[in-house]
mmCIF file of C-alpha atoms in Angstrom:
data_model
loop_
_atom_site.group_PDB
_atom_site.id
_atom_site.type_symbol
_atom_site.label_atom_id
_atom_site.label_comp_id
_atom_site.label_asym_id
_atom_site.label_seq_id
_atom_site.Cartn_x
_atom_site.Cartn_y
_atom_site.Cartn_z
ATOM 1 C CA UNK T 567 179.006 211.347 142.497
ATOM 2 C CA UNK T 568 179.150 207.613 142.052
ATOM 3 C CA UNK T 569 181.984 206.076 140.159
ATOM 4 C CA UNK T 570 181.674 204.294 136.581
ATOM 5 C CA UNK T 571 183.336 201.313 137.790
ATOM 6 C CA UNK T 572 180.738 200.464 141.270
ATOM 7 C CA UNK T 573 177.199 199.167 138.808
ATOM 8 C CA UNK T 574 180.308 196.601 137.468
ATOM 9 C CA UNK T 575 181.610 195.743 140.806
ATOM 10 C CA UNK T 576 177.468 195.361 142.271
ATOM 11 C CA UNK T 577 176.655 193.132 138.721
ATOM 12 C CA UNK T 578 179.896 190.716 139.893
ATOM 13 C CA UNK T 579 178.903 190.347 143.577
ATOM 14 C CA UNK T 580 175.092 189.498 142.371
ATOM 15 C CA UNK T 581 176.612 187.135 139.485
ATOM 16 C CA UNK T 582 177.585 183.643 139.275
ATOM 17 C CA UNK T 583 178.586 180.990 136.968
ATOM 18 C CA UNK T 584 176.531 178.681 135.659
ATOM 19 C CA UNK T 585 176.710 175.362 133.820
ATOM 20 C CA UNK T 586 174.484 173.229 132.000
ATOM 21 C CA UNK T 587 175.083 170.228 131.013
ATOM 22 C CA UNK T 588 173.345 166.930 129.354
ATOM 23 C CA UNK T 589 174.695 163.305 128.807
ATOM 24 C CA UNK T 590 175.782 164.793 124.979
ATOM 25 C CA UNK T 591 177.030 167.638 126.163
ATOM 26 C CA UNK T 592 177.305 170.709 127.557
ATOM 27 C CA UNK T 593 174.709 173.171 126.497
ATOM 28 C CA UNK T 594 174.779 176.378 127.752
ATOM 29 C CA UNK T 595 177.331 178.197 130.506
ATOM 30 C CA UNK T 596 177.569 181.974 131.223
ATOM 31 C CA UNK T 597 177.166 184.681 134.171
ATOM 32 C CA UNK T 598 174.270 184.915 135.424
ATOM 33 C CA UNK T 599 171.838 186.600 138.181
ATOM 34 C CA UNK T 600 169.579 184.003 139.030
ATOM 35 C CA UNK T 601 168.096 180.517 137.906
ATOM 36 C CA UNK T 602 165.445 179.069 138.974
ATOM 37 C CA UNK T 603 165.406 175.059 138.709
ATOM 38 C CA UNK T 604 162.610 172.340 138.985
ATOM 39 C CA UNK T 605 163.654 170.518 141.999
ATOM 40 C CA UNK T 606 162.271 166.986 143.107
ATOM 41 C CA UNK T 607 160.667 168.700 146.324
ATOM 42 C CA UNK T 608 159.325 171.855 144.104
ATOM 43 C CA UNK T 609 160.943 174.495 142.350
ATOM 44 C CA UNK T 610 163.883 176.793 143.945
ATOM 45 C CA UNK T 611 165.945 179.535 143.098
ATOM 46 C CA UNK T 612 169.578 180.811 143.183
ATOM 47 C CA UNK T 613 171.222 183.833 143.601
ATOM 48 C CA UNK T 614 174.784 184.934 143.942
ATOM 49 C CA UNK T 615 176.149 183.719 147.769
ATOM 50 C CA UNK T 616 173.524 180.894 148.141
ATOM 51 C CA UNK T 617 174.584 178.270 150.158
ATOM 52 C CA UNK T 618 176.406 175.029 148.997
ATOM 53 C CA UNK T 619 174.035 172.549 147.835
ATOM 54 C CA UNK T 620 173.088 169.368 145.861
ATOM 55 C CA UNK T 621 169.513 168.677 144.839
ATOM 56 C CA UNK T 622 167.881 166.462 142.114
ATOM 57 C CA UNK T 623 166.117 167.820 139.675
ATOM 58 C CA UNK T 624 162.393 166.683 138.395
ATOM 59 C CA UNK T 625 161.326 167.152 134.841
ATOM 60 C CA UNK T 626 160.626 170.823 133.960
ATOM 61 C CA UNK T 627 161.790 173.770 132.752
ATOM 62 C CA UNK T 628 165.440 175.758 134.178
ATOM 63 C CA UNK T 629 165.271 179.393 134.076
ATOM 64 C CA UNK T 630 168.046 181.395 133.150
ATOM 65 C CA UNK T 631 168.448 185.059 133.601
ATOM 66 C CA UNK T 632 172.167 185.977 132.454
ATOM 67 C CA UNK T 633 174.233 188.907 132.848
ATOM 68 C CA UNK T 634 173.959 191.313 131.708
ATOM 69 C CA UNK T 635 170.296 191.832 131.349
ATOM 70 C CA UNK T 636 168.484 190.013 128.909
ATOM 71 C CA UNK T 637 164.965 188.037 128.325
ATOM 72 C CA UNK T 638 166.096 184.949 130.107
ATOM 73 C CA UNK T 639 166.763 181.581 128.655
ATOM 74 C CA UNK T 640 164.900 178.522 129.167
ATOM 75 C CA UNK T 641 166.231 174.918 129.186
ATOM 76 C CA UNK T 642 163.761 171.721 129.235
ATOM 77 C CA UNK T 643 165.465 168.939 131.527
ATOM 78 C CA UNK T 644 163.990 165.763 131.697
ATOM 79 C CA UNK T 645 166.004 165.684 135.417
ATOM 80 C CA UNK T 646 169.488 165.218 137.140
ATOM 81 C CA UNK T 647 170.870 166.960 139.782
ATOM 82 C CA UNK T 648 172.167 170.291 140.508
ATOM 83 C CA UNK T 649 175.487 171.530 141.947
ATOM 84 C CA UNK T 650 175.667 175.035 144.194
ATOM 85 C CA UNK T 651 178.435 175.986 145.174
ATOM 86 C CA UNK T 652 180.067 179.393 145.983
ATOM 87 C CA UNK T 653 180.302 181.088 142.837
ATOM 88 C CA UNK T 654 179.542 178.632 140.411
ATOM 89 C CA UNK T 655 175.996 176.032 139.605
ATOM 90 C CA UNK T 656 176.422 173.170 137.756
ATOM 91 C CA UNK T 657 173.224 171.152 136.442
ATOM 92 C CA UNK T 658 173.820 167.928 135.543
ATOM 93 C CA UNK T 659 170.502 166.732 132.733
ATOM 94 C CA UNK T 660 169.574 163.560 131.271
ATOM 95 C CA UNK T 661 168.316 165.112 128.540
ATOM 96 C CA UNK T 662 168.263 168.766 128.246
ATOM 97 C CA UNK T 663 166.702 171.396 124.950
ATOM 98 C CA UNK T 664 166.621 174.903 124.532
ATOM 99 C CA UNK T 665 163.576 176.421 124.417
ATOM 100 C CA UNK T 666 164.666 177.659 120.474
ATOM 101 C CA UNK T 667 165.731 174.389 120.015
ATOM 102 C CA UNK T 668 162.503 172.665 121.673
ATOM 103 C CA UNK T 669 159.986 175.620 119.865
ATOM 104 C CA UNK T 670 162.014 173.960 116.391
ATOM 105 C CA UNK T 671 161.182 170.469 117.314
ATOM 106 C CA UNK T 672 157.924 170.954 117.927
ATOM 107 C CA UNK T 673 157.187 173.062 114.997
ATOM 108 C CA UNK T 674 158.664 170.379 112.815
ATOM 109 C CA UNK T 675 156.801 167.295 114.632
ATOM 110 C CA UNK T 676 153.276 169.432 113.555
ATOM 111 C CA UNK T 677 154.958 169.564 109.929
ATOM 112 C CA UNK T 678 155.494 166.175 110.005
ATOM 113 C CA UNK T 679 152.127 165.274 111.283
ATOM 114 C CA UNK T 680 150.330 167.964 108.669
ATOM 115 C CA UNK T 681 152.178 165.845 105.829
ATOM 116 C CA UNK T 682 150.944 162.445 107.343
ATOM 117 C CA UNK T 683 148.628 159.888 105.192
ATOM 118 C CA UNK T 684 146.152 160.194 107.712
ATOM 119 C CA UNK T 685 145.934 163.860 107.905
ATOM 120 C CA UNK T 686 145.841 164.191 104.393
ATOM 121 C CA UNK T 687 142.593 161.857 104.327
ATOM 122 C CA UNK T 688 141.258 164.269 106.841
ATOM 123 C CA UNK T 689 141.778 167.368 104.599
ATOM 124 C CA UNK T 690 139.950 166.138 101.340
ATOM 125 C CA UNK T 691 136.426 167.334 100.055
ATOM 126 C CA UNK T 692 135.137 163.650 101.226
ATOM 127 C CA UNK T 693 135.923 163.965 104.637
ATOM 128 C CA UNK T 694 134.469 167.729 105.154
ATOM 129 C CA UNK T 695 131.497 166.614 103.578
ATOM 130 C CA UNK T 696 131.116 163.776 106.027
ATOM 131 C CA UNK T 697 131.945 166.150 109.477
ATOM 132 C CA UNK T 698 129.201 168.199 107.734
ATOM 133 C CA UNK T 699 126.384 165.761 107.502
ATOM 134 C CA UNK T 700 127.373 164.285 111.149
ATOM 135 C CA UNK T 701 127.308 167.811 112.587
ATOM 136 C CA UNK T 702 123.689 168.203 110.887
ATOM 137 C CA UNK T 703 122.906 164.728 112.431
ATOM 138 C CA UNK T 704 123.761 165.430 115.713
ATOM 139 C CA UNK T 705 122.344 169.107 115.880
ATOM 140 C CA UNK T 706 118.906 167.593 114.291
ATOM 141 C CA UNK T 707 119.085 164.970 117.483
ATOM 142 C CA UNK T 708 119.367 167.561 119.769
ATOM 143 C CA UNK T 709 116.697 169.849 118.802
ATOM 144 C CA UNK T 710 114.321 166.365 119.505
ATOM 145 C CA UNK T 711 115.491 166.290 123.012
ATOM 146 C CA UNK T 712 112.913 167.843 125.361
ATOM 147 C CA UNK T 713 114.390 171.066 127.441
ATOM 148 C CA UNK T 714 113.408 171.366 130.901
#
């Protein structure tokens, strides 16, 4: 019978710090299993033992999958470079979100936009009126044109 203490010593050998960090600060840093990173010559992953390593980083998304177990994290970076070494990843971001944080943004940008001058023109009676007789327009064009 296996010991209580061995799935603890198998999650340390497969885990790893990580680090990420923008030119504001540093955003996230755990344990983790794996990330997976957008890297100038396509993306990569790393695991626990990878070897040493220093990359830079294209714009795209970082995946994180900390320990233990949970739905992973993902981080926007706009690119930088990335660190391996034994043990321990450091990214280094120009600009780096959340994806909480970059879901917020853009739900408030569309708020924003919904509240604009110009959208609110497009929302009155006059303007639905207008798409409607356009629309009948059009569709009265098209049943002129001959099918073949």
């Amino acid at each position: 019978m296996a010991s209580p203490a061995l799935p603890a010593l198998l999650d340390d050998a497969r885990a790893f710090s990580l680090q990420i960090i923008s030119l504001s600060a540093e955003l996230w840093s755990g344990d983790v299993r794996e990330v997976s990173l957008p890297g100038s010559e396509g993306r990569f992953g790393v695991m626990a033992q990878h070897a040493p390593l220093l990359s830079t980083l294209r714009e795209g998304m970082v995946s994180v999958y900390p320990i233990p177990p949970e739905p992973p994290l993902h981080v926007y970076v706009s690119g930088g470079y990335v660190e391996v070494q034994p043990g321990k990843v450091i990214v280094l971001a120009d600009l780096a979100l959340r994806s909480d944080d970059l879901d917020q943004a853009r739900a408030q940008a569309a708020r924003d936009a919904a509240g604009s001058p110009m959208a609110q023109q497009f929302t009155d009676a006059d303007y639905a009126r207008l798409h409607a007789e356009l629309m009948h327009q059009r569709n009265l064009q098209l049943r002129g044109l001959p099918w073949k």
